[in-house]
PDB file of C-alpha atoms in Angstrom:
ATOM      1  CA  UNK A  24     106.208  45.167 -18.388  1.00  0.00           C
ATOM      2  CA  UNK A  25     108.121  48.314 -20.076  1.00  0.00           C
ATOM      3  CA  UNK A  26     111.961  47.158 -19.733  1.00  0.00           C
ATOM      4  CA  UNK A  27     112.567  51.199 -20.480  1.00  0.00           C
ATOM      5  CA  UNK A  28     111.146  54.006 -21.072  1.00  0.00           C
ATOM      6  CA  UNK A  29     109.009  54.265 -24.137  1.00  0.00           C
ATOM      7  CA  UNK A  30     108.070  57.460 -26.551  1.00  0.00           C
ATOM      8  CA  UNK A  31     104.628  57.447 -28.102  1.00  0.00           C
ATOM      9  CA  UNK A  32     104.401  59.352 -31.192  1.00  0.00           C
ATOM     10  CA  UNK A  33     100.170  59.172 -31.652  1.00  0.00           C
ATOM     11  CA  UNK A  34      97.237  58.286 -29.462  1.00  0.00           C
ATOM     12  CA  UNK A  35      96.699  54.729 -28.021  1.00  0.00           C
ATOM     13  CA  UNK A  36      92.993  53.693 -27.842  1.00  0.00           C
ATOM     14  CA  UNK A  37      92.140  51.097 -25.534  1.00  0.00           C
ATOM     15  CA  UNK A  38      89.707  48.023 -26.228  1.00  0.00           C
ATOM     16  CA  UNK A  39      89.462  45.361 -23.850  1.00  0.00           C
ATOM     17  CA  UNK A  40      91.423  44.673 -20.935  1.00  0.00           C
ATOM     18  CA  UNK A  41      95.360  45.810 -21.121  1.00  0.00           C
ATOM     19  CA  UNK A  42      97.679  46.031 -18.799  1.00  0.00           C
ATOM     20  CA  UNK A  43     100.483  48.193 -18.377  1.00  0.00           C
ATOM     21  CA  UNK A  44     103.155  47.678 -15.634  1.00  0.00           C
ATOM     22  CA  UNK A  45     105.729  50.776 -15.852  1.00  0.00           C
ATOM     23  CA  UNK A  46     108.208  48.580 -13.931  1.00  0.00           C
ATOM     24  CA  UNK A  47     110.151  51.926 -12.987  1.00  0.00           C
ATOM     25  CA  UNK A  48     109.902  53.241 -16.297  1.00  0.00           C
ATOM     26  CA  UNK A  49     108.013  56.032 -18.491  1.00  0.00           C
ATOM     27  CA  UNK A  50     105.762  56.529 -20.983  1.00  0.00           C
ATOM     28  CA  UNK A  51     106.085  59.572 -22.713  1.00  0.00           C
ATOM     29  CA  UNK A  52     103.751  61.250 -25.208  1.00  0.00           C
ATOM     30  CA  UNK A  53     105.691  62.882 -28.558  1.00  0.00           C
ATOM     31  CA  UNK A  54     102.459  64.060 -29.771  1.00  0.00           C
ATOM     32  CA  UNK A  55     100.025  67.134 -29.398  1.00  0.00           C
ATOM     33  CA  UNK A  56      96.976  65.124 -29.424  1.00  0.00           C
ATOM     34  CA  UNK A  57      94.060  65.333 -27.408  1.00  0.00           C
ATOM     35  CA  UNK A  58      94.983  62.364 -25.329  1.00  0.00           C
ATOM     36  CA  UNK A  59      97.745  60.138 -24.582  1.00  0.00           C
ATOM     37  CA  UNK A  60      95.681  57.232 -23.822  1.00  0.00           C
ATOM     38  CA  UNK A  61      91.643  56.427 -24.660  1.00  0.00           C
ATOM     39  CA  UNK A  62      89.768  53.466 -22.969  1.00  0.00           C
ATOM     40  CA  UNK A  63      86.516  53.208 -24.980  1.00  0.00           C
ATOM     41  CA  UNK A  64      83.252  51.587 -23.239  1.00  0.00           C
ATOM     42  CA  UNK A  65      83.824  48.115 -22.682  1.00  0.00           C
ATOM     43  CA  UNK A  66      87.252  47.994 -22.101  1.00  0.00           C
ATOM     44  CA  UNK A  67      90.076  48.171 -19.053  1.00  0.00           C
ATOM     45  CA  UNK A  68      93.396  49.769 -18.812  1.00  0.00           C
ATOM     46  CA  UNK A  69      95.438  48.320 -15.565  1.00  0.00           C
ATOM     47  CA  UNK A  70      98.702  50.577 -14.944  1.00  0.00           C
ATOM     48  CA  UNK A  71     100.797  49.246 -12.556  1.00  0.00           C
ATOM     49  CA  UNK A  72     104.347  49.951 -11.611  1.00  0.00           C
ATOM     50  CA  UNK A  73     107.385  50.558  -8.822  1.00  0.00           C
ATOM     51  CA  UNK A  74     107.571  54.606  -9.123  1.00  0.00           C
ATOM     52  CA  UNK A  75     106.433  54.419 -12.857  1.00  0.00           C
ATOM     53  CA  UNK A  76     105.232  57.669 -14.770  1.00  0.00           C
ATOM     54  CA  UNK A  77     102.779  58.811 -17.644  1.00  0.00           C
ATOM     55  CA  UNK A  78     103.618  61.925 -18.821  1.00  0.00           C
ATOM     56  CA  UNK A  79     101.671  63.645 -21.435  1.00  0.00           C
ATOM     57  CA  UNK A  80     102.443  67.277 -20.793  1.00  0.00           C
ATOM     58  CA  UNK A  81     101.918  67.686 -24.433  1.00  0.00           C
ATOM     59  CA  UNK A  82      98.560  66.382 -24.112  1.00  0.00           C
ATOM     60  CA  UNK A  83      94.816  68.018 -23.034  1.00  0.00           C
ATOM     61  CA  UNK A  84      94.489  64.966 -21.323  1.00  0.00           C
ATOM     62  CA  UNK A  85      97.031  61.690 -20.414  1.00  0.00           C
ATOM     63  CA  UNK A  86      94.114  59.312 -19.919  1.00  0.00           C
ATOM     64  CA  UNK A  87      90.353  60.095 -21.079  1.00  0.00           C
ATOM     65  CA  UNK A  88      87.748  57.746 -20.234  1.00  0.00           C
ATOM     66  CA  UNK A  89      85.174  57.013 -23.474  1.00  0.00           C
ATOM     67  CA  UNK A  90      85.239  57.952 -26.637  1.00  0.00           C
ATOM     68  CA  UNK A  91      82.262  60.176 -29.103  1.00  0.00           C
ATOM     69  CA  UNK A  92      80.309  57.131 -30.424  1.00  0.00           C
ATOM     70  CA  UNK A  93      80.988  54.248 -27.892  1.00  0.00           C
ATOM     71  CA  UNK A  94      78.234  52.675 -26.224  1.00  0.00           C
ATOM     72  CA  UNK A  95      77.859  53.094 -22.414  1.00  0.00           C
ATOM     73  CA  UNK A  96      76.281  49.822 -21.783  1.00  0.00           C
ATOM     74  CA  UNK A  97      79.444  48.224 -20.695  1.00  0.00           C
ATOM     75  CA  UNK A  98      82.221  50.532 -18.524  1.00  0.00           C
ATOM     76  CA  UNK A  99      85.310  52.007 -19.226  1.00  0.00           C
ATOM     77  CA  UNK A 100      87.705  51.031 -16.416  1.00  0.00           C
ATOM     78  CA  UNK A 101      90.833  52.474 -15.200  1.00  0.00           C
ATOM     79  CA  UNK A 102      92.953  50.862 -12.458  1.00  0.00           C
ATOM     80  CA  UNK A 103      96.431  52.062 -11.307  1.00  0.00           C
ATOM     81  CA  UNK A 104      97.893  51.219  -8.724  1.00  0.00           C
ATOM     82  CA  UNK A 105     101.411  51.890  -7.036  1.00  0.00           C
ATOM     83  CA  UNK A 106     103.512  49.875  -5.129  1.00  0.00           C
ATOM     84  CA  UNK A 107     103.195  51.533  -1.860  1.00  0.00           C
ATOM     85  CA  UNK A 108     103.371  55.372  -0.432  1.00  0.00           C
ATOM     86  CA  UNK A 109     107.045  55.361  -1.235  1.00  0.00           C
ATOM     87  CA  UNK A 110     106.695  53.535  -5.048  1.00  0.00           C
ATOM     88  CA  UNK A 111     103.494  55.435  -6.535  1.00  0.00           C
ATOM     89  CA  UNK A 112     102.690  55.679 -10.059  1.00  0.00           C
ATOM     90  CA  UNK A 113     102.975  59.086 -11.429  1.00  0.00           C
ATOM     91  CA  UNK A 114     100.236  60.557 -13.782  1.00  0.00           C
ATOM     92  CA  UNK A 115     100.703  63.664 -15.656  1.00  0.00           C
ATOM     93  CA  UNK A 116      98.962  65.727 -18.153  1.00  0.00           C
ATOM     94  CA  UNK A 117      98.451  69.198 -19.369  1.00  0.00           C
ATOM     95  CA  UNK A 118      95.069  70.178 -18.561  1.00  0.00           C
ATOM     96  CA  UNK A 119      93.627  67.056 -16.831  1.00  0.00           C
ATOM     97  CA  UNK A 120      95.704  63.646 -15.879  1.00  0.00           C
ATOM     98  CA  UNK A 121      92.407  61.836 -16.482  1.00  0.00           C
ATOM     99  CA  UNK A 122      89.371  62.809 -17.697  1.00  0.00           C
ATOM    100  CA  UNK A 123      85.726  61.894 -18.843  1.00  0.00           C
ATOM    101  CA  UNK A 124      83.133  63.529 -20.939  1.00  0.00           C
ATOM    102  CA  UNK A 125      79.645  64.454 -18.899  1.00  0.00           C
ATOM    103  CA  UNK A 126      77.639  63.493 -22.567  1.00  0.00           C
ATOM    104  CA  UNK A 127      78.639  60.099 -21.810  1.00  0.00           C
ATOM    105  CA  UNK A 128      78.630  57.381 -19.139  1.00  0.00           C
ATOM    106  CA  UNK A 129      79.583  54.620 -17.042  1.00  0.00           C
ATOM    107  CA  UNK A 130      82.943  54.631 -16.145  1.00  0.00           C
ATOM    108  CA  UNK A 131      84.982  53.015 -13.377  1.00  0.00           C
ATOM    109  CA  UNK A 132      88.256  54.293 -11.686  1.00  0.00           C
ATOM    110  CA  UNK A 133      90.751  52.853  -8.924  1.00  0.00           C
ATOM    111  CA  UNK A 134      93.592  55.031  -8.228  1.00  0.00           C
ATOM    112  CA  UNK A 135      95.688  53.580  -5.035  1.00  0.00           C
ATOM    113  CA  UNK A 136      99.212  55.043  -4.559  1.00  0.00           C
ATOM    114  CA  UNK A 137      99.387  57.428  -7.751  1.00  0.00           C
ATOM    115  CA  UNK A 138     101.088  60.743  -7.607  1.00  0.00           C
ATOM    116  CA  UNK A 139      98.486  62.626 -10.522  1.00  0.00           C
ATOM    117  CA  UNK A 140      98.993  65.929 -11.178  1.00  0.00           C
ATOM    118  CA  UNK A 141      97.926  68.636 -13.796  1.00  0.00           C
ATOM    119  CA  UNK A 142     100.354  71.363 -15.179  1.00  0.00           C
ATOM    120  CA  UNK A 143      97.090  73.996 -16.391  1.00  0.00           C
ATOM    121  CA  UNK A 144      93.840  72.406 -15.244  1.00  0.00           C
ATOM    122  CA  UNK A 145      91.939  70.039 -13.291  1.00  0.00           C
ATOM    123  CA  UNK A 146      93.897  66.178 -12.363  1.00  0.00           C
ATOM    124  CA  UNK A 147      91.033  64.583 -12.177  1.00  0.00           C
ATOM    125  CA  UNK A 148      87.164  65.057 -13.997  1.00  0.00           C
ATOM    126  CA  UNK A 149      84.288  63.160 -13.622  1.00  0.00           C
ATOM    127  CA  UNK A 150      81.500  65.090 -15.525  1.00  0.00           C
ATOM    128  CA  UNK A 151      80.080  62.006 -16.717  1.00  0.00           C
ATOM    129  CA  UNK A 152      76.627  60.107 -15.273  1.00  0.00           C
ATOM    130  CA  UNK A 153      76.803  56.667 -13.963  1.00  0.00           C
ATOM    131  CA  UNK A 154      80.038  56.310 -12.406  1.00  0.00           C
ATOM    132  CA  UNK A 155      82.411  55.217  -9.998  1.00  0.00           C
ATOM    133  CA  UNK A 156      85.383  56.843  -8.457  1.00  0.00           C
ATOM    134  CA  UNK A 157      87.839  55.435  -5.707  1.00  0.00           C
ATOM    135  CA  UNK A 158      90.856  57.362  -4.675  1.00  0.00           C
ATOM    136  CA  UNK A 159      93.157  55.459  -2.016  1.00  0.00           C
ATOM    137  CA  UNK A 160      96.259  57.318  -0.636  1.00  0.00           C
ATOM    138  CA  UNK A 161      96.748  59.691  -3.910  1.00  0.00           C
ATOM    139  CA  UNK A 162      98.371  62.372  -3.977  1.00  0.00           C
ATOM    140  CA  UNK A 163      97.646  65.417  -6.199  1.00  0.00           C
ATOM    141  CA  UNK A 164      98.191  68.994  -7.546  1.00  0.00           C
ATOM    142  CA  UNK A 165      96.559  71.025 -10.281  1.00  0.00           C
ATOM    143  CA  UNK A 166      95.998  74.912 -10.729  1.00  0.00           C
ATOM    144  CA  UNK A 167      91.924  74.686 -10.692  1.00  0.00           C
ATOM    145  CA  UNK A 168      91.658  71.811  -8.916  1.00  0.00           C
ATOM    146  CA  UNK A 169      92.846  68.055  -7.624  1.00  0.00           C
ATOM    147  CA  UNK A 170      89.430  66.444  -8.145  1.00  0.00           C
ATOM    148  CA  UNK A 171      86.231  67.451  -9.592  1.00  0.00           C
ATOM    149  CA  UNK A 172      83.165  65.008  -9.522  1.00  0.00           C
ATOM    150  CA  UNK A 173      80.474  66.929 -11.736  1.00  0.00           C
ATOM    151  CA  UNK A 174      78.236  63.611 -11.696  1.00  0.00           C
ATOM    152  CA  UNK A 175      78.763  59.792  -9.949  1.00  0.00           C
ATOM    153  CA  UNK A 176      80.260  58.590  -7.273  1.00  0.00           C
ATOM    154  CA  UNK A 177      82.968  59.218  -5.585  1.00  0.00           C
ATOM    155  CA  UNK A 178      85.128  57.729  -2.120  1.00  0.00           C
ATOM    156  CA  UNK A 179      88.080  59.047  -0.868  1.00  0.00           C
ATOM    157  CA  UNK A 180      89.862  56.296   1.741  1.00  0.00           C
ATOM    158  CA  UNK A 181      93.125  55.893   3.317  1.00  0.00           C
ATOM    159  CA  UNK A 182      95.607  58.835   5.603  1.00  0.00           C
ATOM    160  CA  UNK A 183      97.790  59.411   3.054  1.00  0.00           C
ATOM    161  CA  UNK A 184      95.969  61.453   0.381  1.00  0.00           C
ATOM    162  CA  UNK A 185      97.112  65.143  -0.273  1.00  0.00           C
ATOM    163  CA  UNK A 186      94.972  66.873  -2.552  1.00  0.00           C
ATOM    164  CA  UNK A 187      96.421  70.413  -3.509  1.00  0.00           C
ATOM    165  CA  UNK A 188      94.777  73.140  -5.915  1.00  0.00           C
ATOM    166  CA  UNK A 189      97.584  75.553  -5.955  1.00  0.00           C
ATOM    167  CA  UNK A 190      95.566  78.515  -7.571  1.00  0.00           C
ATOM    168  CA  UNK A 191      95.911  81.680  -6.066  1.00  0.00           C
ATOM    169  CA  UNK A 192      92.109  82.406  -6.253  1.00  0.00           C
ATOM    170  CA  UNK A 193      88.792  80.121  -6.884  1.00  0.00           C
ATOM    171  CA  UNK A 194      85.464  80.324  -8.086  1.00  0.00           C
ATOM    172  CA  UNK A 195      82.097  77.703  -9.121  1.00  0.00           C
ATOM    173  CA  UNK A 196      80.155  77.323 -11.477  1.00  0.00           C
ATOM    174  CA  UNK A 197      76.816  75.716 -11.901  1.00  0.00           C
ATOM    175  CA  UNK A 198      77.170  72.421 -13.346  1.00  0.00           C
ATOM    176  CA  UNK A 199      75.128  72.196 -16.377  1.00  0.00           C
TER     177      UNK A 199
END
């Protein structure tokens, strides 16, 4: 439990399970690398928190799931989960809050109560095969778009989700 808010000056990969609770606090990246936060195959990040953030504006992405070389056999997870409507975790990243890579697989999210957003891109991307997606009361905003399931699953529960691309004109493309 972060007992304030905490700068992190380089990348933070993620083996096995960790857990993270923001406690009201945020983690900031000081660093212009790819990510913020990598959870390789195998292994679990669970963010929790009371109106908690992870900001990594400086970032292409806060929180990418797998990394060139792991091995898909076992999932990357990612939990986080608010308090309530009124206590959400906040997610923030440049181009994507969290992200996978469609070359790889098996991955696992839970997002309940989160407030994700993305200041250039997409919030959320699931490219990759063989995986799982549940979004529960989230709300989101990105210039492209909120969510974007290339491949996998994905369900969207709960009456309190507010998705928002805020472009001022879209397009597709085939996936591929």
């Amino acid at each position: 439990t972060l007992s304030e808010d905490l700068e992190l000056y380089e990348p933070v990969d993620i083996y096995g399970e960790t857990k993270l609770d923001l406690g009201g606090y945020t983690v900031v990246s000081k660093h212009s690398e790819e990510y913020l936060f990598a959870i390789h195959n195998g292994a679990t990040l669970n963010v929790t928190g009371k109106k908690g953030t992870i900001d990594a504006s400086n970032n292409i992405v806060a929180i990418k799931l797998t990394v060139k070389g792991d091995d898909p056999a076992q999932p990357a997870k990612l939990n986080i989960t608010g308090k309530s409507k009124s206590y959400p975790v906040y997610v923030k990243g440049n181009w994507y809050a969290i992200s996978g890579n469609g070359s790889r697989a098996n991955t696992d999210v839970y997002l309940k109560y989160v407030n994700i957003s993305a200041i250039s891109g997409t919030a959320i991307y699931q490219p990759q095969p063989e995986s799982q997606m549940v979004i529960y009361n989230v709300v989101g905003t990105a210039p492209n778009s909120v969510v974007e399931i290339r491949s996998g699953n994905a369900n969207i529960y709960g009456f309190d989700n507010k998705l928002e691309a805020t472009a001022d004109s879209f397009s597709a493309e085939k996936n591929g």
